[in-house]
């Protein structure tokens, strides 16, 4: 019986492990270049939302990765016939993740789908809170399908690699046949 208890933790250590170590606000900025005049505008501004994901392996730790989800929200409105920025919010929410004994082919999916999905609700909350505290109405940042976003990024990278190979093949063929 004692033998079974000793081997169980060893088996768990060798199995796949995933854990959130910390989620934190890495950076946040708010710009309202035309305040206080923007508070007098009657028209609803046009809102643009962009979300990006970056990941890096932490150099000083073997199984730790940082994933950063950056949200940029821009509101523009027309005043006196000119487009003006009502506000610009950029927020970077990050997480440190422990990922151990995960097959290498699955690692990009975990870093590009699972980790951002864990961070994103915190990012949305930070952006909404920042805007509310600045006197602006909160902006609802809808749900994001990180799996579709990941698939799109993989497809773009494959197309870029294919284009680079074609350009390299044309260069080799061009120099080989030119006289």
PDB file of C-alpha atoms in Angstrom:
ATOM      1  CA  UNK A   1       0.000   0.000   0.000  1.00  0.00           C
ATOM      2  CA  UNK A   2       2.800   2.409   0.840  1.00  0.00           C
ATOM      3  CA  UNK A   3       4.378   1.507  -2.485  1.00  0.00           C
ATOM      4  CA  UNK A   4       1.259   2.673  -4.376  1.00  0.00           C
ATOM      5  CA  UNK A   5       1.248   5.976  -2.508  1.00  0.00           C
ATOM      6  CA  UNK A   6       4.871   6.647  -3.456  1.00  0.00           C
ATOM      7  CA  UNK A   7       4.423   5.891  -7.162  1.00  0.00           C
ATOM      8  CA  UNK A   8       1.236   7.950  -7.616  1.00  0.00           C
ATOM      9  CA  UNK A   9       2.952  11.351  -7.186  1.00  0.00           C
ATOM     10  CA  UNK A  10       5.758  10.287  -9.520  1.00  0.00           C
ATOM     11  CA  UNK A  11       3.215   9.371 -12.178  1.00  0.00           C
ATOM     12  CA  UNK A  12       1.477  12.736 -11.724  1.00  0.00           C
ATOM     13  CA  UNK A  13       4.803  14.585 -12.104  1.00  0.00           C
ATOM     14  CA  UNK A  14       5.429  12.805 -15.399  1.00  0.00           C
ATOM     15  CA  UNK A  15       1.941  13.515 -16.713  1.00  0.00           C
ATOM     16  CA  UNK A  16       0.870  16.698 -18.492  1.00  0.00           C
ATOM     17  CA  UNK A  17       0.527  19.708 -16.200  1.00  0.00           C
ATOM     18  CA  UNK A  18      -1.028  23.112 -16.794  1.00  0.00           C
ATOM     19  CA  UNK A  19      -1.474  25.800 -14.167  1.00  0.00           C
ATOM     20  CA  UNK A  20      -2.076  29.534 -14.073  1.00  0.00           C
ATOM     21  CA  UNK A  21       0.656  31.066 -11.923  1.00  0.00           C
ATOM     22  CA  UNK A  22      -0.497  34.688 -12.101  1.00  0.00           C
ATOM     23  CA  UNK A  23      -2.689  37.020 -14.147  1.00  0.00           C
ATOM     24  CA  UNK A  24      -1.713  40.673 -13.999  1.00  0.00           C
ATOM     25  CA  UNK A  25      -2.148  44.053 -15.654  1.00  0.00           C
ATOM     26  CA  UNK A  26       1.005  44.655 -17.671  1.00  0.00           C
ATOM     27  CA  UNK A  27       0.137  48.041 -19.179  1.00  0.00           C
ATOM     28  CA  UNK A  28      -2.848  50.348 -19.540  1.00  0.00           C
ATOM     29  CA  UNK A  29      -3.231  53.720 -21.171  1.00  0.00           C
ATOM     30  CA  UNK A  30      -6.114  56.047 -21.876  1.00  0.00           C
ATOM     31  CA  UNK A  31      -5.976  59.057 -24.145  1.00  0.00           C
ATOM     32  CA  UNK A  32      -8.752  61.612 -24.555  1.00  0.00           C
ATOM     33  CA  UNK A  33      -7.008  64.235 -26.698  1.00  0.00           C
ATOM     34  CA  UNK A  34     -10.082  66.427 -27.220  1.00  0.00           C
ATOM     35  CA  UNK A  35     -11.441  66.498 -23.673  1.00  0.00           C
ATOM     36  CA  UNK A  36     -13.492  68.320 -22.447  1.00  0.00           C
ATOM     37  CA  UNK A  37     -15.081  69.121 -25.830  1.00  0.00           C
ATOM     38  CA  UNK A  38     -15.770  65.436 -26.492  1.00  0.00           C
ATOM     39  CA  UNK A  39     -18.235  65.378 -23.602  1.00  0.00           C
ATOM     40  CA  UNK A  40     -20.389  67.891 -25.476  1.00  0.00           C
ATOM     41  CA  UNK A  41     -20.713  65.795 -28.660  1.00  0.00           C
ATOM     42  CA  UNK A  42     -24.208  64.542 -29.404  1.00  0.00           C
ATOM     43  CA  UNK A  43     -23.413  61.843 -31.958  1.00  0.00           C
ATOM     44  CA  UNK A  44     -22.517  58.350 -30.843  1.00  0.00           C
ATOM     45  CA  UNK A  45     -18.870  57.635 -31.638  1.00  0.00           C
ATOM     46  CA  UNK A  46     -17.730  54.879 -33.967  1.00  0.00           C
ATOM     47  CA  UNK A  47     -16.015  52.192 -31.897  1.00  0.00           C
ATOM     48  CA  UNK A  48     -13.164  50.023 -33.167  1.00  0.00           C
ATOM     49  CA  UNK A  49     -11.835  47.080 -31.134  1.00  0.00           C
ATOM     50  CA  UNK A  50      -8.657  45.119 -31.871  1.00  0.00           C
ATOM     51  CA  UNK A  51      -7.271  42.183 -29.905  1.00  0.00           C
ATOM     52  CA  UNK A  52      -3.805  40.651 -30.301  1.00  0.00           C
ATOM     53  CA  UNK A  53      -2.060  37.783 -28.535  1.00  0.00           C
ATOM     54  CA  UNK A  54       1.664  37.397 -27.890  1.00  0.00           C
ATOM     55  CA  UNK A  55       3.489  34.654 -26.048  1.00  0.00           C
ATOM     56  CA  UNK A  56       7.034  34.192 -24.847  1.00  0.00           C
ATOM     57  CA  UNK A  57       8.896  31.514 -22.955  1.00  0.00           C
ATOM     58  CA  UNK A  58      10.372  32.908 -19.782  1.00  0.00           C
ATOM     59  CA  UNK A  59      14.133  32.470 -20.064  1.00  0.00           C
ATOM     60  CA  UNK A  60      14.811  31.942 -16.387  1.00  0.00           C
ATOM     61  CA  UNK A  61      12.236  29.164 -15.932  1.00  0.00           C
ATOM     62  CA  UNK A  62      11.991  25.980 -17.965  1.00  0.00           C
ATOM     63  CA  UNK A  63       8.223  25.428 -17.983  1.00  0.00           C
ATOM     64  CA  UNK A  64       6.916  28.987 -17.591  1.00  0.00           C
ATOM     65  CA  UNK A  65       5.379  31.054 -20.376  1.00  0.00           C
ATOM     66  CA  UNK A  66       4.023  34.583 -20.466  1.00  0.00           C
ATOM     67  CA  UNK A  67       0.965  35.223 -22.620  1.00  0.00           C
ATOM     68  CA  UNK A  68      -0.139  38.807 -23.246  1.00  0.00           C
ATOM     69  CA  UNK A  69      -3.551  39.756 -24.598  1.00  0.00           C
ATOM     70  CA  UNK A  70      -3.627  43.334 -25.858  1.00  0.00           C
ATOM     71  CA  UNK A  71      -6.908  45.113 -26.412  1.00  0.00           C
ATOM     72  CA  UNK A  72      -7.105  48.431 -28.228  1.00  0.00           C
ATOM     73  CA  UNK A  73     -10.392  50.320 -28.230  1.00  0.00           C
ATOM     74  CA  UNK A  74     -10.701  53.478 -30.312  1.00  0.00           C
ATOM     75  CA  UNK A  75     -13.721  55.760 -30.427  1.00  0.00           C
ATOM     76  CA  UNK A  76     -13.969  58.401 -33.159  1.00  0.00           C
ATOM     77  CA  UNK A  77     -16.646  60.964 -33.841  1.00  0.00           C
ATOM     78  CA  UNK A  78     -17.215  63.772 -36.311  1.00  0.00           C
ATOM     79  CA  UNK A  79     -17.233  67.274 -34.903  1.00  0.00           C
ATOM     80  CA  UNK A  80     -17.385  70.348 -37.139  1.00  0.00           C
ATOM     81  CA  UNK A  81     -16.950  68.082 -40.170  1.00  0.00           C
ATOM     82  CA  UNK A  82     -13.677  66.628 -38.901  1.00  0.00           C
ATOM     83  CA  UNK A  83     -13.094  63.198 -37.457  1.00  0.00           C
ATOM     84  CA  UNK A  84     -11.785  63.391 -33.898  1.00  0.00           C
ATOM     85  CA  UNK A  85     -10.592  60.755 -31.507  1.00  0.00           C
ATOM     86  CA  UNK A  86     -12.946  60.630 -28.553  1.00  0.00           C
ATOM     87  CA  UNK A  87     -10.765  58.163 -26.680  1.00  0.00           C
ATOM     88  CA  UNK A  88      -8.094  55.567 -27.230  1.00  0.00           C
ATOM     89  CA  UNK A  89      -7.585  52.788 -24.700  1.00  0.00           C
ATOM     90  CA  UNK A  90      -4.809  50.251 -24.899  1.00  0.00           C
ATOM     91  CA  UNK A  91      -4.635  47.598 -22.236  1.00  0.00           C
ATOM     92  CA  UNK A  92      -2.275  44.646 -21.927  1.00  0.00           C
ATOM     93  CA  UNK A  93      -3.337  41.882 -19.587  1.00  0.00           C
ATOM     94  CA  UNK A  94      -0.806  39.098 -19.084  1.00  0.00           C
ATOM     95  CA  UNK A  95      -0.554  35.735 -17.464  1.00  0.00           C
ATOM     96  CA  UNK A  96       2.237  33.441 -16.405  1.00  0.00           C
ATOM     97  CA  UNK A  97       1.457  29.800 -17.100  1.00  0.00           C
ATOM     98  CA  UNK A  98       3.184  26.631 -15.947  1.00  0.00           C
ATOM     99  CA  UNK A  99       3.095  24.099 -18.800  1.00  0.00           C
ATOM    100  CA  UNK A 100       4.933  20.821 -18.251  1.00  0.00           C
ATOM    101  CA  UNK A 101       5.057  17.542 -20.213  1.00  0.00           C
ATOM    102  CA  UNK A 102       2.743  18.773 -22.953  1.00  0.00           C
ATOM    103  CA  UNK A 103       3.621  17.432 -26.413  1.00  0.00           C
ATOM    104  CA  UNK A 104       5.373  20.103 -28.487  1.00  0.00           C
ATOM    105  CA  UNK A 105       2.725  19.952 -31.212  1.00  0.00           C
ATOM    106  CA  UNK A 106       0.032  20.942 -28.662  1.00  0.00           C
ATOM    107  CA  UNK A 107       1.976  23.801 -27.070  1.00  0.00           C
ATOM    108  CA  UNK A 108       1.096  26.461 -29.697  1.00  0.00           C
ATOM    109  CA  UNK A 109      -2.619  25.675 -29.297  1.00  0.00           C
ATOM    110  CA  UNK A 110      -2.458  25.969 -25.513  1.00  0.00           C
ATOM    111  CA  UNK A 111      -0.533  29.244 -25.722  1.00  0.00           C
ATOM    112  CA  UNK A 112      -2.738  30.612 -28.518  1.00  0.00           C
ATOM    113  CA  UNK A 113      -6.174  29.416 -27.388  1.00  0.00           C
ATOM    114  CA  UNK A 114      -6.383  28.214 -23.776  1.00  0.00           C
ATOM    115  CA  UNK A 115      -4.189  30.874 -22.166  1.00  0.00           C
ATOM    116  CA  UNK A 116      -5.731  33.914 -23.932  1.00  0.00           C
ATOM    117  CA  UNK A 117      -9.216  32.597 -23.151  1.00  0.00           C
ATOM    118  CA  UNK A 118      -8.282  32.589 -19.454  1.00  0.00           C
ATOM    119  CA  UNK A 119      -6.899  36.148 -19.592  1.00  0.00           C
ATOM    120  CA  UNK A 120      -9.498  37.859 -21.806  1.00  0.00           C
ATOM    121  CA  UNK A 121     -12.308  38.280 -19.228  1.00  0.00           C
ATOM    122  CA  UNK A 122      -9.903  40.224 -17.022  1.00  0.00           C
ATOM    123  CA  UNK A 123      -8.881  42.423 -19.963  1.00  0.00           C
ATOM    124  CA  UNK A 124     -12.522  43.237 -20.755  1.00  0.00           C
ATOM    125  CA  UNK A 125     -13.137  44.186 -17.149  1.00  0.00           C
ATOM    126  CA  UNK A 126     -10.055  46.437 -17.006  1.00  0.00           C
ATOM    127  CA  UNK A 127     -11.004  48.283 -20.212  1.00  0.00           C
ATOM    128  CA  UNK A 128     -14.597  48.809 -19.068  1.00  0.00           C
ATOM    129  CA  UNK A 129     -13.476  49.993 -15.629  1.00  0.00           C
ATOM    130  CA  UNK A 130     -10.887  52.381 -17.084  1.00  0.00           C
ATOM    131  CA  UNK A 131     -13.460  53.998 -19.381  1.00  0.00           C
ATOM    132  CA  UNK A 132     -16.081  54.280 -16.646  1.00  0.00           C
ATOM    133  CA  UNK A 133     -13.605  55.930 -14.268  1.00  0.00           C
ATOM    134  CA  UNK A 134     -12.693  58.386 -17.056  1.00  0.00           C
ATOM    135  CA  UNK A 135     -16.319  59.484 -17.337  1.00  0.00           C
ATOM    136  CA  UNK A 136     -17.048  57.586 -20.546  1.00  0.00           C
ATOM    137  CA  UNK A 137     -19.720  54.966 -21.034  1.00  0.00           C
ATOM    138  CA  UNK A 138     -18.323  51.437 -20.792  1.00  0.00           C
ATOM    139  CA  UNK A 139     -17.586  49.612 -24.036  1.00  0.00           C
ATOM    140  CA  UNK A 140     -18.676  46.021 -24.291  1.00  0.00           C
ATOM    141  CA  UNK A 141     -15.899  43.906 -25.729  1.00  0.00           C
ATOM    142  CA  UNK A 142     -17.709  40.816 -27.024  1.00  0.00           C
ATOM    143  CA  UNK A 143     -16.631  37.243 -26.723  1.00  0.00           C
ATOM    144  CA  UNK A 144     -13.704  36.180 -28.893  1.00  0.00           C
ATOM    145  CA  UNK A 145     -13.267  32.786 -30.498  1.00  0.00           C
ATOM    146  CA  UNK A 146      -9.568  32.316 -29.812  1.00  0.00           C
ATOM    147  CA  UNK A 147      -9.643  28.988 -31.631  1.00  0.00           C
ATOM    148  CA  UNK A 148     -10.751  30.695 -34.865  1.00  0.00           C
ATOM    149  CA  UNK A 149      -8.238  33.498 -34.268  1.00  0.00           C
ATOM    150  CA  UNK A 150      -5.470  30.910 -33.808  1.00  0.00           C
ATOM    151  CA  UNK A 151      -6.512  29.009 -36.952  1.00  0.00           C
ATOM    152  CA  UNK A 152      -6.478  32.255 -38.946  1.00  0.00           C
ATOM    153  CA  UNK A 153      -2.994  33.119 -37.671  1.00  0.00           C
ATOM    154  CA  UNK A 154      -1.687  29.626 -38.542  1.00  0.00           C
ATOM    155  CA  UNK A 155      -3.184  29.938 -42.028  1.00  0.00           C
ATOM    156  CA  UNK A 156      -1.584  33.374 -42.538  1.00  0.00           C
ATOM    157  CA  UNK A 157       1.798  32.087 -41.393  1.00  0.00           C
ATOM    158  CA  UNK A 158       1.517  29.119 -43.778  1.00  0.00           C
ATOM    159  CA  UNK A 159       0.668  31.434 -46.673  1.00  0.00           C
ATOM    160  CA  UNK A 160       3.608  33.714 -45.812  1.00  0.00           C
ATOM    161  CA  UNK A 161       5.968  30.727 -45.634  1.00  0.00           C
ATOM    162  CA  UNK A 162       4.659  29.476 -48.970  1.00  0.00           C
ATOM    163  CA  UNK A 163       5.116  32.925 -50.546  1.00  0.00           C
ATOM    164  CA  UNK A 164       8.659  33.125 -49.149  1.00  0.00           C
ATOM    165  CA  UNK A 165       9.470  29.699 -50.589  1.00  0.00           C
ATOM    166  CA  UNK A 166       8.056  30.712 -53.968  1.00  0.00           C
ATOM    167  CA  UNK A 167      10.080  33.941 -53.928  1.00  0.00           C
ATOM    168  CA  UNK A 168      13.215  32.003 -52.996  1.00  0.00           C
ATOM    169  CA  UNK A 169      12.570  29.464 -55.774  1.00  0.00           C
ATOM    170  CA  UNK A 170      12.093  32.305 -58.284  1.00  0.00           C
ATOM    171  CA  UNK A 171      15.321  33.927 -57.142  1.00  0.00           C
ATOM    172  CA  UNK A 172      17.240  30.651 -57.476  1.00  0.00           C
ATOM    173  CA  UNK A 173      15.698  29.925 -60.871  1.00  0.00           C
ATOM    174  CA  UNK A 174      16.225  33.499 -62.006  1.00  0.00           C
ATOM    175  CA  UNK A 175      19.918  33.552 -61.117  1.00  0.00           C
ATOM    176  CA  UNK A 176      20.483  30.074 -62.516  1.00  0.00           C
ATOM    177  CA  UNK A 177      19.074  30.913 -65.935  1.00  0.00           C
ATOM    178  CA  UNK A 178      20.292  34.483 -66.317  1.00  0.00           C
ATOM    179  CA  UNK A 179      23.450  34.973 -68.336  1.00  0.00           C
TER     180      UNK A 179
END
